[in-house]
PDB file of N, CA, C and O in Angstrom:
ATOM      1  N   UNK A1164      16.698 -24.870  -3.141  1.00 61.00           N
ATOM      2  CA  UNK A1164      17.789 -23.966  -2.809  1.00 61.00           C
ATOM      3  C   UNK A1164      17.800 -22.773  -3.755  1.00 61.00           C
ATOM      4  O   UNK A1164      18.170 -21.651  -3.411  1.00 61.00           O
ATOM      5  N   UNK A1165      17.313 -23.135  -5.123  1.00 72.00           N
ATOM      6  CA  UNK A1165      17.719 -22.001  -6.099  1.00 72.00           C
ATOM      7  C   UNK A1165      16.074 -20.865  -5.100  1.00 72.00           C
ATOM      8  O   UNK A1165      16.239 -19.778  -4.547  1.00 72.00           O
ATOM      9  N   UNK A1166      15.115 -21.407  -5.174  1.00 82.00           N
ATOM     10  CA  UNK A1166      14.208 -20.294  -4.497  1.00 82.00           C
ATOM     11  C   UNK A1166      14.477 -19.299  -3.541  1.00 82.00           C
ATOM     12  O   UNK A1166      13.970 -18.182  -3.644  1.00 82.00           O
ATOM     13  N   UNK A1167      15.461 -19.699  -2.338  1.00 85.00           N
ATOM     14  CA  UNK A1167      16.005 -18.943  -1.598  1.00 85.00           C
ATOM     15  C   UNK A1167      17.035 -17.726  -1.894  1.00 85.00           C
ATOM     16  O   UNK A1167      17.119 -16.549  -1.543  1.00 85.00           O
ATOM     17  N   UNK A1168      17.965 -18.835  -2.930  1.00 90.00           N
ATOM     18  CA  UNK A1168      18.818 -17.843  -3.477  1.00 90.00           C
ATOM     19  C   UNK A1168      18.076 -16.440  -3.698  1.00 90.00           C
ATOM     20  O   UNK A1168      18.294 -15.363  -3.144  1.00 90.00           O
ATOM     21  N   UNK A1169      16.969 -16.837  -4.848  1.00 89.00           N
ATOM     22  CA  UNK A1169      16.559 -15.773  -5.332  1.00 89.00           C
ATOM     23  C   UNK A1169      15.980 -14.807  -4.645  1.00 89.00           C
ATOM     24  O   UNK A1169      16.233 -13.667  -5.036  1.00 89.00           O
ATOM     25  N   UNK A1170      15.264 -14.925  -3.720  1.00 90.00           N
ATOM     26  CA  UNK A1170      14.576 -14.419  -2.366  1.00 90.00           C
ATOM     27  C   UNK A1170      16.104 -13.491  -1.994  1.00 90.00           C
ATOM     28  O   UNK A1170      15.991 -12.310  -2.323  1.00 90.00           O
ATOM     29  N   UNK A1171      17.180 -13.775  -1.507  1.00 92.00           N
ATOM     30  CA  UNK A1171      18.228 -12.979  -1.150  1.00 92.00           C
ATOM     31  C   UNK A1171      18.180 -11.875  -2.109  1.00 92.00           C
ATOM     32  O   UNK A1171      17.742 -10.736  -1.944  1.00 92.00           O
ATOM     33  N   UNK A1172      18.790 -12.497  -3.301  1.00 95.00           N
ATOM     34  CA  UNK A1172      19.217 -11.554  -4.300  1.00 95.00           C
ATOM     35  C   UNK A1172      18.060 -10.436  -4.186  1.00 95.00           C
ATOM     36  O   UNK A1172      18.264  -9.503  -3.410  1.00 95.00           O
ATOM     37  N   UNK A1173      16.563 -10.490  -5.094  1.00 94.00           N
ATOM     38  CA  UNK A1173      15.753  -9.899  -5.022  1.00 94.00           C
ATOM     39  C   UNK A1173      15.310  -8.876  -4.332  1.00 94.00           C
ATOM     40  O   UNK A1173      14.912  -7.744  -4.605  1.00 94.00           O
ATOM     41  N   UNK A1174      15.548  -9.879  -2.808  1.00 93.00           N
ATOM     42  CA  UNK A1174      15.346  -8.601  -1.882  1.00 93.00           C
ATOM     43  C   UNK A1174      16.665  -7.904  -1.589  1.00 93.00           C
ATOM     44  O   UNK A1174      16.411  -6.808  -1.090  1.00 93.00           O
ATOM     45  N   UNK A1175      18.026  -8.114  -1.706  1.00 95.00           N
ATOM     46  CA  UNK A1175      18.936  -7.156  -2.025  1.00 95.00           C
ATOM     47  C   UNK A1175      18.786  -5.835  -2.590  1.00 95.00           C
ATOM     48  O   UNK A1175      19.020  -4.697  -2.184  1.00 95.00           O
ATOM     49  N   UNK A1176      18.213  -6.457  -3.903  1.00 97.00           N
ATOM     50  CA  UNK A1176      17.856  -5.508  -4.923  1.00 97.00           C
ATOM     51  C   UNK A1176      17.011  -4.523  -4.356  1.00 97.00           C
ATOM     52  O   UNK A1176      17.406  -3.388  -4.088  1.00 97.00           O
ATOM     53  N   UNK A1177      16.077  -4.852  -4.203  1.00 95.00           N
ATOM     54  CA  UNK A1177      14.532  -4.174  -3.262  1.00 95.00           C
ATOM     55  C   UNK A1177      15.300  -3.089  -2.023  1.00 95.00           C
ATOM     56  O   UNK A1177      15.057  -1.882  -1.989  1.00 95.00           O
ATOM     57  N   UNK A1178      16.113  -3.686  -1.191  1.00 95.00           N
ATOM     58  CA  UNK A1178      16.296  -2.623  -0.339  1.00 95.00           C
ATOM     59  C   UNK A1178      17.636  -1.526  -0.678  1.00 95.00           C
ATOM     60  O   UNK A1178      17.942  -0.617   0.095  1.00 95.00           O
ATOM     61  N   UNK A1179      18.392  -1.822  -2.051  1.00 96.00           N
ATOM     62  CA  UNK A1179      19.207  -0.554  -2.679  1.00 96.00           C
ATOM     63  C   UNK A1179      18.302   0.077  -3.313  1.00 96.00           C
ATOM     64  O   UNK A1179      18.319   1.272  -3.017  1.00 96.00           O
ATOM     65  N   UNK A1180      17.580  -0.175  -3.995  1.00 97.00           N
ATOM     66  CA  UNK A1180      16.540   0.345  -5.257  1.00 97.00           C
ATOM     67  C   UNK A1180      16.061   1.885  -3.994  1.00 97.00           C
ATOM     68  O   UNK A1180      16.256   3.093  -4.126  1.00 97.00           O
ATOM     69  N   UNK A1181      15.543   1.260  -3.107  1.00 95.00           N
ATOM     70  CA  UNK A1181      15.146   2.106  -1.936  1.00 95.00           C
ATOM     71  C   UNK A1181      15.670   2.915  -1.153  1.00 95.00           C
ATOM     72  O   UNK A1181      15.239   3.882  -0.524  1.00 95.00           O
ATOM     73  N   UNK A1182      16.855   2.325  -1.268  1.00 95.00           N
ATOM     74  CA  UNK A1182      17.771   3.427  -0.062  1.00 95.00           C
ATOM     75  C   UNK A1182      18.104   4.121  -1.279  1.00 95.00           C
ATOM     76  O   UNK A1182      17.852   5.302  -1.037  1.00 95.00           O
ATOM     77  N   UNK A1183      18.538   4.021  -2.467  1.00 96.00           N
ATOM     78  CA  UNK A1183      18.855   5.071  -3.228  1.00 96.00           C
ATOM     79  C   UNK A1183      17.842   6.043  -3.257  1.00 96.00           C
ATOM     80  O   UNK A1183      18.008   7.187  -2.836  1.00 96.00           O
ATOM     81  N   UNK A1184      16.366   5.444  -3.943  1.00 96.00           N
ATOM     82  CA  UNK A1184      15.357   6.177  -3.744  1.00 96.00           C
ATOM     83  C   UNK A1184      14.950   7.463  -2.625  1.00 96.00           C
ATOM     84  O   UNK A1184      14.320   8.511  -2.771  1.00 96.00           O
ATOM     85  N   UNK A1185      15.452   7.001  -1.773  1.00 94.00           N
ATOM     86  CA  UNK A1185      15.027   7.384  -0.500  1.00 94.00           C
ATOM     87  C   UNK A1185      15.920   8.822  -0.090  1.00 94.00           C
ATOM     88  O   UNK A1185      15.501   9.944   0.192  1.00 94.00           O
ATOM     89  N   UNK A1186      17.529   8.210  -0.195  1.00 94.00           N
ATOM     90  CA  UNK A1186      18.515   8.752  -0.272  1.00 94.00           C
ATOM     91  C   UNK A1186      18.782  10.335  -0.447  1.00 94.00           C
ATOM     92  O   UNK A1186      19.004  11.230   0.369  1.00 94.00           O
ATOM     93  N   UNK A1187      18.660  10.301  -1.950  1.00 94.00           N
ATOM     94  CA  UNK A1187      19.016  11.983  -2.348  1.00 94.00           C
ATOM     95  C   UNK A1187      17.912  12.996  -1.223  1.00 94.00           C
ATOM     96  O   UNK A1187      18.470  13.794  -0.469  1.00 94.00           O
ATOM     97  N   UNK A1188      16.977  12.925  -1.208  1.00 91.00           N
ATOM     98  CA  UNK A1188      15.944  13.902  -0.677  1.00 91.00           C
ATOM     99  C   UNK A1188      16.447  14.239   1.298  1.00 91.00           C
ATOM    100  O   UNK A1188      16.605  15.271   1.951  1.00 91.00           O
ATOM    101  N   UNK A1189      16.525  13.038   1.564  1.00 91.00           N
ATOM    102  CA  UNK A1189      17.285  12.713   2.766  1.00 91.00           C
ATOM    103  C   UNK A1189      18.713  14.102   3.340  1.00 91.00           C
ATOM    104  O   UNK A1189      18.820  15.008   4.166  1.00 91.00           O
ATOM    105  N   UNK A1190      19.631  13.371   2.124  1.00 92.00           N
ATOM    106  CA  UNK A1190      20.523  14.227   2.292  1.00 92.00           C
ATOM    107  C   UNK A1190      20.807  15.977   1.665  1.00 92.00           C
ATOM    108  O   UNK A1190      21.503  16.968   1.882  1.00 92.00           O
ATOM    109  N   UNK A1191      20.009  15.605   1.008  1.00 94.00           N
ATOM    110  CA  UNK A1191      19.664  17.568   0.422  1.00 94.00           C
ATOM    111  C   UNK A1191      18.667  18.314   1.230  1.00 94.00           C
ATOM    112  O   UNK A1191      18.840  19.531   1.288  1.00 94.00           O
ATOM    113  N   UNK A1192      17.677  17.820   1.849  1.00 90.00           N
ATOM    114  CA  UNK A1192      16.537  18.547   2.668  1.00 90.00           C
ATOM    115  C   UNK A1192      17.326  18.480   4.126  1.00 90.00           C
ATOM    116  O   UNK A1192      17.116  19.451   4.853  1.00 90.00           O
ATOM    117  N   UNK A1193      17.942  17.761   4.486  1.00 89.00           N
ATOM    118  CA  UNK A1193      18.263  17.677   5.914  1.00 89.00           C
ATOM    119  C   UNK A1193      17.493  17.728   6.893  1.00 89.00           C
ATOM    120  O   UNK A1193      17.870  18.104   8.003  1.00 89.00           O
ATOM    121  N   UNK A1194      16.530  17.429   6.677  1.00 92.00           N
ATOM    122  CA  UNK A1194      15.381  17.704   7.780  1.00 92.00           C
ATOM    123  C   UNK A1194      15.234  15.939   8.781  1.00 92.00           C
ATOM    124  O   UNK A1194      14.819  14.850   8.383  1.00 92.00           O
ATOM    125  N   UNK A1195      15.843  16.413  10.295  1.00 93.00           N
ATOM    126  CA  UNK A1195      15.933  15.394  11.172  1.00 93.00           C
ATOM    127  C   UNK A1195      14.396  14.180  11.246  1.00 93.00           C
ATOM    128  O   UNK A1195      14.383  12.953  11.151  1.00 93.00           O
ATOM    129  N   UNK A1196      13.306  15.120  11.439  1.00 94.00           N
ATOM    130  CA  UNK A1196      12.219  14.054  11.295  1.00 94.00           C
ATOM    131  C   UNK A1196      12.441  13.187   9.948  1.00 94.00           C
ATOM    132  O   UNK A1196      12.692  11.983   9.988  1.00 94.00           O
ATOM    133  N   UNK A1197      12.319  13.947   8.727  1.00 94.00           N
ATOM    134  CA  UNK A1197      11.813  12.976   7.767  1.00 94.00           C
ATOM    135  C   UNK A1197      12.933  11.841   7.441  1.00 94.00           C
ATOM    136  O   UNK A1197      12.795  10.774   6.844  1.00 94.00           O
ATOM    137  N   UNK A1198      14.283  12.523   8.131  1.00 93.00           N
ATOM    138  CA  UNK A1198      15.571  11.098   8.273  1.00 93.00           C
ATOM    139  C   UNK A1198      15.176   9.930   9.208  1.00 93.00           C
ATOM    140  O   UNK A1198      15.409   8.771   8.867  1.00 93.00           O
ATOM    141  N   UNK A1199      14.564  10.233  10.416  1.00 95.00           N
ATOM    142  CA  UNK A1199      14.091   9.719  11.405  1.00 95.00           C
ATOM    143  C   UNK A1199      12.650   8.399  10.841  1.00 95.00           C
ATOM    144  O   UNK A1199      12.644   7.183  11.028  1.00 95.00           O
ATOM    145  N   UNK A1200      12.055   8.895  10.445  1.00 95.00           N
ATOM    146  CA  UNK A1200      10.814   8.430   9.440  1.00 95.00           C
ATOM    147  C   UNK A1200      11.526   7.344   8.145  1.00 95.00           C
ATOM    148  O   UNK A1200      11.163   6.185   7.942  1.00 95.00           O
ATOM    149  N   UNK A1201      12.604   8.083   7.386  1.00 94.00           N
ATOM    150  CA  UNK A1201      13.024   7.319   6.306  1.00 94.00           C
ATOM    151  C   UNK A1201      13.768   5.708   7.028  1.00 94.00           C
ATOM    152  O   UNK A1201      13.657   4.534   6.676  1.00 94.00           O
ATOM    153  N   UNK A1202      14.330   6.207   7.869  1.00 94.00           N
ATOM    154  CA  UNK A1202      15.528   4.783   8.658  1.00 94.00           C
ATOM    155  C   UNK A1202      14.443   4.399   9.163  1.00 94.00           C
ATOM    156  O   UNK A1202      14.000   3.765   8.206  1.00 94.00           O
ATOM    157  N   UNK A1203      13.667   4.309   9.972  1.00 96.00           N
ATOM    158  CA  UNK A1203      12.343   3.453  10.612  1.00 96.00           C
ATOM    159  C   UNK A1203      11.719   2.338   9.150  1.00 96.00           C
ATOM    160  O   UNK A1203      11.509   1.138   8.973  1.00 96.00           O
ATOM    161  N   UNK A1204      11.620   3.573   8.382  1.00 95.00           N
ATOM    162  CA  UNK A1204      10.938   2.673   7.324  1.00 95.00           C
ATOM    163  C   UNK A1204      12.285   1.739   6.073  1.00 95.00           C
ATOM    164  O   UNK A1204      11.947   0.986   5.160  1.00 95.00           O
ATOM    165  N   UNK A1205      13.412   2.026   6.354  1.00 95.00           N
ATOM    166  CA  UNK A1205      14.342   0.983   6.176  1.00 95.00           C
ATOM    167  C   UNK A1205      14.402  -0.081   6.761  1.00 95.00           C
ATOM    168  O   UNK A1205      14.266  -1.147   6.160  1.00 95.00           O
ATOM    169  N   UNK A1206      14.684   0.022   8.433  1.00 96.00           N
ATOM    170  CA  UNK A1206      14.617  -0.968   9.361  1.00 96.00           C
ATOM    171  C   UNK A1206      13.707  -1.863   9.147  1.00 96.00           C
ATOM    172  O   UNK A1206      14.060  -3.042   9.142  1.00 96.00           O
ATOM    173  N   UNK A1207      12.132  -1.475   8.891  1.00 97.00           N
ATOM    174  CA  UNK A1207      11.135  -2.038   8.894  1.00 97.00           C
ATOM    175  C   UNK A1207      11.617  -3.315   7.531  1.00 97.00           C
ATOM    176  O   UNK A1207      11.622  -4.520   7.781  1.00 97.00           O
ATOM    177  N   UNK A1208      11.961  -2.786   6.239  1.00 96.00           N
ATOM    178  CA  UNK A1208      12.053  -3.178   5.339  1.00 96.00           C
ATOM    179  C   UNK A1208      13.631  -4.420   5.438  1.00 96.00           C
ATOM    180  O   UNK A1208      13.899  -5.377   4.711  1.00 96.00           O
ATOM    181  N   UNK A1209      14.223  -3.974   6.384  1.00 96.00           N
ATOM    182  CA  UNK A1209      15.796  -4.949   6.471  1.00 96.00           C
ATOM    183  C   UNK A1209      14.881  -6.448   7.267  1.00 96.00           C
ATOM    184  O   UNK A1209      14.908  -7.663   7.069  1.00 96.00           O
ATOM    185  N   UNK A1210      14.106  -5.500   8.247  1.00 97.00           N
ATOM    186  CA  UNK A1210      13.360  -6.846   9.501  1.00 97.00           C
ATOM    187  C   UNK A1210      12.436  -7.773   8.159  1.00 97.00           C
ATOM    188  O   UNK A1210      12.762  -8.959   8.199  1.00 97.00           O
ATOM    189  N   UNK A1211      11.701  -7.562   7.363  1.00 95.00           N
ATOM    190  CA  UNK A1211      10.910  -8.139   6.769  1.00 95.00           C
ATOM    191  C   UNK A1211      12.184  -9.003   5.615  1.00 95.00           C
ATOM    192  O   UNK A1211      12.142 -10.214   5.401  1.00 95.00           O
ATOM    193  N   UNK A1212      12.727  -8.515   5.296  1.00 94.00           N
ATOM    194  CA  UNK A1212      13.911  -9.191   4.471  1.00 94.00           C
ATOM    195  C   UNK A1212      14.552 -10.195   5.646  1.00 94.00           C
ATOM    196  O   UNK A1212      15.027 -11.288   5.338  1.00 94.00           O
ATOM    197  N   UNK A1213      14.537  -9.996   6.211  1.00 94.00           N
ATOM    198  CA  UNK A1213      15.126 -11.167   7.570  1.00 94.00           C
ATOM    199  C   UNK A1213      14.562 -12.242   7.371  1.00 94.00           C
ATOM    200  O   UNK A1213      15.047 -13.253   6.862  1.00 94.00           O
ATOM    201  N   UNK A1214      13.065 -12.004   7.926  1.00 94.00           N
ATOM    202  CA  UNK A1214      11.881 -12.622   8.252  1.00 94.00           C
ATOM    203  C   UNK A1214      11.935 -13.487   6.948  1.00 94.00           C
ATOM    204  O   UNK A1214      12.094 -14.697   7.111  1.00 94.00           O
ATOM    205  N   UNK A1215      11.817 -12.990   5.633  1.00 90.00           N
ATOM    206  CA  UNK A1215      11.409 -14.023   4.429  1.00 90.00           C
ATOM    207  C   UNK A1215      12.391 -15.033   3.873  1.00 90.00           C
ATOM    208  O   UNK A1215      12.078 -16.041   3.240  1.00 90.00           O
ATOM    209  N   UNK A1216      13.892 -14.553   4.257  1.00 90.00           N
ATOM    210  CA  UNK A1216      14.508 -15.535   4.357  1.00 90.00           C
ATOM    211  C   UNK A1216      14.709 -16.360   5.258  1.00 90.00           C
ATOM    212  O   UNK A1216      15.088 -17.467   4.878  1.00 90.00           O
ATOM    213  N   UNK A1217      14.582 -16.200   6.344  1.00 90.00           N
ATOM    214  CA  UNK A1217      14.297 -17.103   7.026  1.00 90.00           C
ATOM    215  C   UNK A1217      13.217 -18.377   7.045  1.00 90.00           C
ATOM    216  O   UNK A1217      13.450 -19.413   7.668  1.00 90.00           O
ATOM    217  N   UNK A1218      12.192 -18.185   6.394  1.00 86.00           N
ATOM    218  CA  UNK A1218      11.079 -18.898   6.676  1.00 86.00           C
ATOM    219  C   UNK A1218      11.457 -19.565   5.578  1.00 86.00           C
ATOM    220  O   UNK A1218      12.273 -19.428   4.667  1.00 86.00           O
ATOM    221  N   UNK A1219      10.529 -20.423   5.965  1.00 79.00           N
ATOM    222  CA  UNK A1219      10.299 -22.233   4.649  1.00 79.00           C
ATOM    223  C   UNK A1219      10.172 -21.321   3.634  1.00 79.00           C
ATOM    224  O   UNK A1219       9.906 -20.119   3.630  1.00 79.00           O
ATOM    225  N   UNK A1220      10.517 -22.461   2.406  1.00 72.00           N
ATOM    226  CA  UNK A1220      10.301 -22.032   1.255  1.00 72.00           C
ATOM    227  C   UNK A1220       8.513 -23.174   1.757  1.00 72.00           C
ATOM    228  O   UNK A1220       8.304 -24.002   2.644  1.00 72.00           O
ATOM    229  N   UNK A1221       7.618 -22.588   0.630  1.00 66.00           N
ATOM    230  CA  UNK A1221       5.841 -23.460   0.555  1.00 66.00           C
ATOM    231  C   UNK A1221       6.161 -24.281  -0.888  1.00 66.00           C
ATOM    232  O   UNK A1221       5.395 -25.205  -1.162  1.00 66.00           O
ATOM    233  N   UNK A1222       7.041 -24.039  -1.631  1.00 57.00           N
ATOM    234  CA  UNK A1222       7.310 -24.515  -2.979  1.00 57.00           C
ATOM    235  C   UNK A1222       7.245 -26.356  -2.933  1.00 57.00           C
ATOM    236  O   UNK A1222       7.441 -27.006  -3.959  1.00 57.00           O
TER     237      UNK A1222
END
């Protein structure tokens, strides 16, 4: 159970670290594609955070 936990937390971490990252340039350039491009590649990153908690721990 503690493995999973950590898997949450971690990847919590992982997808603020990113949206902050991501963030400032986003909202100062305003440019519709590269917002379009940035949320795709969030989504991508929320679906894979899904995916790993979900699955067995191999431990």
């Amino acid at each position: 159970m503690q493995g999973k936990f950590a898997k949450i937390v971690m990847g919590l971490i992982a997808l603020a670290l990113a949206i902050g990252f991501f963030a400032p340039p986003a909202v100062k350039l305003k440019d519709p594609a590269m917002i379009v491009v940035i949320l795709i590649g969030v989504a991508m990153m929320v679906y894979n955070f899904i995916e790993v908690v979900r699955s067995k721990d191999d431990d």
